[in-house]
PDB file of C-alpha atoms and ligand atoms in Angstrom:
ATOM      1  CA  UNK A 720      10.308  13.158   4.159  1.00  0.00           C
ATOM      2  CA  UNK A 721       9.337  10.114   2.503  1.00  0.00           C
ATOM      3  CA  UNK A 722       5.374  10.337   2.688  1.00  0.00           C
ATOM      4  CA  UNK A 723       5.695  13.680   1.269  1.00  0.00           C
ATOM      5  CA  UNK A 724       7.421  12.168  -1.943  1.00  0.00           C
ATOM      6  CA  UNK A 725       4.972   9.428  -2.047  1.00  0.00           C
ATOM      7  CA  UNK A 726       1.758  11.964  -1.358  1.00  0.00           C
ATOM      8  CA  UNK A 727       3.536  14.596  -4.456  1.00  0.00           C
ATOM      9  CA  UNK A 728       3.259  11.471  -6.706  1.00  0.00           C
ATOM     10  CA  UNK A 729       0.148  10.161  -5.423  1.00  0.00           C
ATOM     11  CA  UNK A 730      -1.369  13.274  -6.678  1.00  0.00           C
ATOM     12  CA  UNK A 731       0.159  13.954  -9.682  1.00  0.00           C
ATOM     13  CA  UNK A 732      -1.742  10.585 -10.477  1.00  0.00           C
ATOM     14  CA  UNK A 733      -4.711  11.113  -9.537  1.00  0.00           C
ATOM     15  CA  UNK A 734      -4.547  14.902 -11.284  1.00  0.00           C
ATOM     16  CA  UNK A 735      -3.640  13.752 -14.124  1.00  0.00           C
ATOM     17  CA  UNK A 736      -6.673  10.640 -14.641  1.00  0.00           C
ATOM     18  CA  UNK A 737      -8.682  13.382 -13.319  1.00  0.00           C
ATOM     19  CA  UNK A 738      -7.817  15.459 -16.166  1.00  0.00           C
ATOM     20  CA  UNK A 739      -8.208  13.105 -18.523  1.00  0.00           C
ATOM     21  CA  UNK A 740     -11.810  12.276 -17.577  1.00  0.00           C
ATOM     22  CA  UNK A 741     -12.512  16.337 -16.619  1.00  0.00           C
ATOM     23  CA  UNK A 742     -14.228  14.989 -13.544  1.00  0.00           C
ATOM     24  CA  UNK A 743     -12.942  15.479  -9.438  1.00  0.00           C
ATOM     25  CA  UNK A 744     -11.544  12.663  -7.487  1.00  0.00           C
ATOM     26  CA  UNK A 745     -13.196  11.904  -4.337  1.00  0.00           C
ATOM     27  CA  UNK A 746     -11.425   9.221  -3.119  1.00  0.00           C
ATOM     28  CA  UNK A 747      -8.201   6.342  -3.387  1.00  0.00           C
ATOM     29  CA  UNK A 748      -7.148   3.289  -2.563  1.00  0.00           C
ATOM     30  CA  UNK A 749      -3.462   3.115  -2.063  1.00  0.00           C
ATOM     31  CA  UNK A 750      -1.900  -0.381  -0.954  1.00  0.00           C
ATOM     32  CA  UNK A 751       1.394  -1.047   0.277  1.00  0.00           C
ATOM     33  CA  UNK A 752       2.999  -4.094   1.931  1.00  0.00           C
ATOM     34  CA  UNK A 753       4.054  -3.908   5.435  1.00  0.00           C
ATOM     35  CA  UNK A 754       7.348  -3.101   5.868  1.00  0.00           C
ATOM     36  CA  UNK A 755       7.399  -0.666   2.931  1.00  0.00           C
ATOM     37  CA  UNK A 756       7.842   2.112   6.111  1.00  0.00           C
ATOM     38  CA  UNK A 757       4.485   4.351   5.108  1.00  0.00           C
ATOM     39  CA  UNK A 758       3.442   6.211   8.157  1.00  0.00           C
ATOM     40  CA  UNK A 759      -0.886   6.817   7.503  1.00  0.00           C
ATOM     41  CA  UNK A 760      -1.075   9.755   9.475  1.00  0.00           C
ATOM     42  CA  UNK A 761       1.710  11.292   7.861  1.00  0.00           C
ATOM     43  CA  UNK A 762       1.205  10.051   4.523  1.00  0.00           C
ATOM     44  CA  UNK A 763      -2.713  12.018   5.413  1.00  0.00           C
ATOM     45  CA  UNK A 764      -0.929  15.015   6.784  1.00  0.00           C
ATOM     46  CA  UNK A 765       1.681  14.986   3.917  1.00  0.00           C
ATOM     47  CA  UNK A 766      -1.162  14.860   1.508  1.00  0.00           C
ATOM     48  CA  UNK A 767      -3.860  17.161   2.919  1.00  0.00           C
ATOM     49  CA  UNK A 768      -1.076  19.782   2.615  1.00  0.00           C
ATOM     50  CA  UNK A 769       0.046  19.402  -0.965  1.00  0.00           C
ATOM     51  CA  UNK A 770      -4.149  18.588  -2.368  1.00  0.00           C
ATOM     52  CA  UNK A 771      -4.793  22.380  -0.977  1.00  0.00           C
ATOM     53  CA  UNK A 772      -5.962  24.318  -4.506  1.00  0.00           C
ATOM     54  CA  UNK A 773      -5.308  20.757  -6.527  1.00  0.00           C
ATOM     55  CA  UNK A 774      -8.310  18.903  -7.805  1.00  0.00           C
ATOM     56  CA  UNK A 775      -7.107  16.410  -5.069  1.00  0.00           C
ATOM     57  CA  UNK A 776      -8.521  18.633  -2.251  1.00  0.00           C
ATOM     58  CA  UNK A 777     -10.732  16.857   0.183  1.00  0.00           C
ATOM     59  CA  UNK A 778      -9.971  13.515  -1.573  1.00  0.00           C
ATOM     60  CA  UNK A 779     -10.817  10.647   0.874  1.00  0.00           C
ATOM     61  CA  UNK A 780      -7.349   8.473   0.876  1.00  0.00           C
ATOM     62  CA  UNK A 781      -7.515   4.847   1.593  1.00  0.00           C
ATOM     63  CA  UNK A 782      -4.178   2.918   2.627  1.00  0.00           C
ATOM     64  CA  UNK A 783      -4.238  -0.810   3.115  1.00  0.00           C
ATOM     65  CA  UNK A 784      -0.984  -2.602   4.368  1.00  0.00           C
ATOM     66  CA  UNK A 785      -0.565  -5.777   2.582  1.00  0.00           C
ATOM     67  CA  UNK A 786       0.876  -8.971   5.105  1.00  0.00           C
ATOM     68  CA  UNK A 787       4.353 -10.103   4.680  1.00  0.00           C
ATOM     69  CA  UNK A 788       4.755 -13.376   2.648  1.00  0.00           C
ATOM     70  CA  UNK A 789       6.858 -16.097   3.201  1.00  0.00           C
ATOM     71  CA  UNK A 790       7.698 -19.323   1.020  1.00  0.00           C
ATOM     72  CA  UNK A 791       8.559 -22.632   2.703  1.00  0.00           C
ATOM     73  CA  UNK A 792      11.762 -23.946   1.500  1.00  0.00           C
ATOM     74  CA  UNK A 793      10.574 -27.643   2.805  1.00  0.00           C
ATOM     75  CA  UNK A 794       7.458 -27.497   1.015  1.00  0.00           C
ATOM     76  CA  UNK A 795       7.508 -24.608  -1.731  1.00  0.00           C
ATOM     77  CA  UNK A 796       4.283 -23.261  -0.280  1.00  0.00           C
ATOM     78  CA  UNK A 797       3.821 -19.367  -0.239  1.00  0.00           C
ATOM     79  CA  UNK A 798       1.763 -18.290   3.476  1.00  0.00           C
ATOM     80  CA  UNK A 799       1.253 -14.875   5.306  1.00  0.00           C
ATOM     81  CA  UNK A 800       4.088 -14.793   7.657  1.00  0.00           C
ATOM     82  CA  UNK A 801       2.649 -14.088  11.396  1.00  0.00           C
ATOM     83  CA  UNK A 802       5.600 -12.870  12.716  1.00  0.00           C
ATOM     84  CA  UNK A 803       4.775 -13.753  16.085  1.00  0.00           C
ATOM     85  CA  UNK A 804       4.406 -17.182  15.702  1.00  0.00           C
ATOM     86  CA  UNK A 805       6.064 -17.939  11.894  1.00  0.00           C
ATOM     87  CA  UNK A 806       5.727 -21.282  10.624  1.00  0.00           C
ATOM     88  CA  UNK A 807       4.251 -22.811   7.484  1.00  0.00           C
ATOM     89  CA  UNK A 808       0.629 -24.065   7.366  1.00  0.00           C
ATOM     90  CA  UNK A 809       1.426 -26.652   5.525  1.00  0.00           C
ATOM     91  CA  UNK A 810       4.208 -28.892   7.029  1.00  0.00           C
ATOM     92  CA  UNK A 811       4.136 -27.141  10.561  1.00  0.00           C
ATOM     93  CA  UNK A 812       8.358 -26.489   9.565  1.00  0.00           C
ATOM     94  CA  UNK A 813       9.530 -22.988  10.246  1.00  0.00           C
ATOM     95  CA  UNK A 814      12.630 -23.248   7.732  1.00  0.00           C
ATOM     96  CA  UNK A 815      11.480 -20.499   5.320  1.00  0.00           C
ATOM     97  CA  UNK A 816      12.383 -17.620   3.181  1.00  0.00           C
ATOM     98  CA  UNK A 817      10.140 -13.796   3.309  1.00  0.00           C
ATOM     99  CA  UNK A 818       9.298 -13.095   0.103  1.00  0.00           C
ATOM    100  CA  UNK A 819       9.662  -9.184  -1.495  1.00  0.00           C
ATOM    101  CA  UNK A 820       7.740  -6.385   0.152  1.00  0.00           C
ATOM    102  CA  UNK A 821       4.751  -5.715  -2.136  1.00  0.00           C
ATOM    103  CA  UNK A 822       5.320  -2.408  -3.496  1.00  0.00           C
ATOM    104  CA  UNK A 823       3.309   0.481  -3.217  1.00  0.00           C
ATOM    105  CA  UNK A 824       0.262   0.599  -5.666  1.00  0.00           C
ATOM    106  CA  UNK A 825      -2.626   3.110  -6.215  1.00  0.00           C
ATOM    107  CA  UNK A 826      -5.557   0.527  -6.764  1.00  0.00           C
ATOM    108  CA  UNK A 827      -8.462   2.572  -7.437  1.00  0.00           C
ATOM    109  CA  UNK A 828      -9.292   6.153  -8.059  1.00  0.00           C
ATOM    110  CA  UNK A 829     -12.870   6.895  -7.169  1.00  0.00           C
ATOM    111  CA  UNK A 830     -14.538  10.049  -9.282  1.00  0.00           C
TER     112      UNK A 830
HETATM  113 ZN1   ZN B 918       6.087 -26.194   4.457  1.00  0.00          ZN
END
């Protein structure tokens, strides 16, 4: 399963800052874009399971999903695609290009 990957990882991160500092996580922010496919309850689930008897054990996870961009390829300008009603701010046109998925990132350990 692909949250379990991404929770193994996760917390061989965190472990090993933790280490580093010889203090316990309590918490982490995580950010991913949209349509990277992370499901948060079973991303949770995926890590809960692997923390047990790791310094990651009743670490509070975070996960925020970043919005899809798009670029304009009238006007060059970069917006957050609403993709129920996509079109660019600027112009009003709706001839436009979806830029990379941003990738998954651990943005903050708390300790
Ligand atoms: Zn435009």
């Amino acid at each position: 399963m692909h949250e379990t990957m991404v929770a193994e990882n996760l917390i061989a991160v965190i472990t090993n800052e933790a280490a580093k500092r010889n203090v316990k996580p309590i918490g982490a922010k995580i950010s991913c874009g949209k349509l990277y496919a992370i499901n948060d309850e079973a991303l949770r689930f995926a890590f809960e399971a692997i923390a047990k008897g790791t310094p990651c054990e009743g670490l509070k996870l975070e996960i925020e999903h970043k919005p899809i961009r798009a670029r304009c390829k009238k006007c060059n300008e970069t917006f957050e695609a609403d993709i129920s009603n996509p079109k660019c701010p600027k112009c009003k046109g709706n001839d436009f290009e979806l830029l990379p998925d941003a990738p998954l990132l651990l943005e903050e350990i708390e300790f």
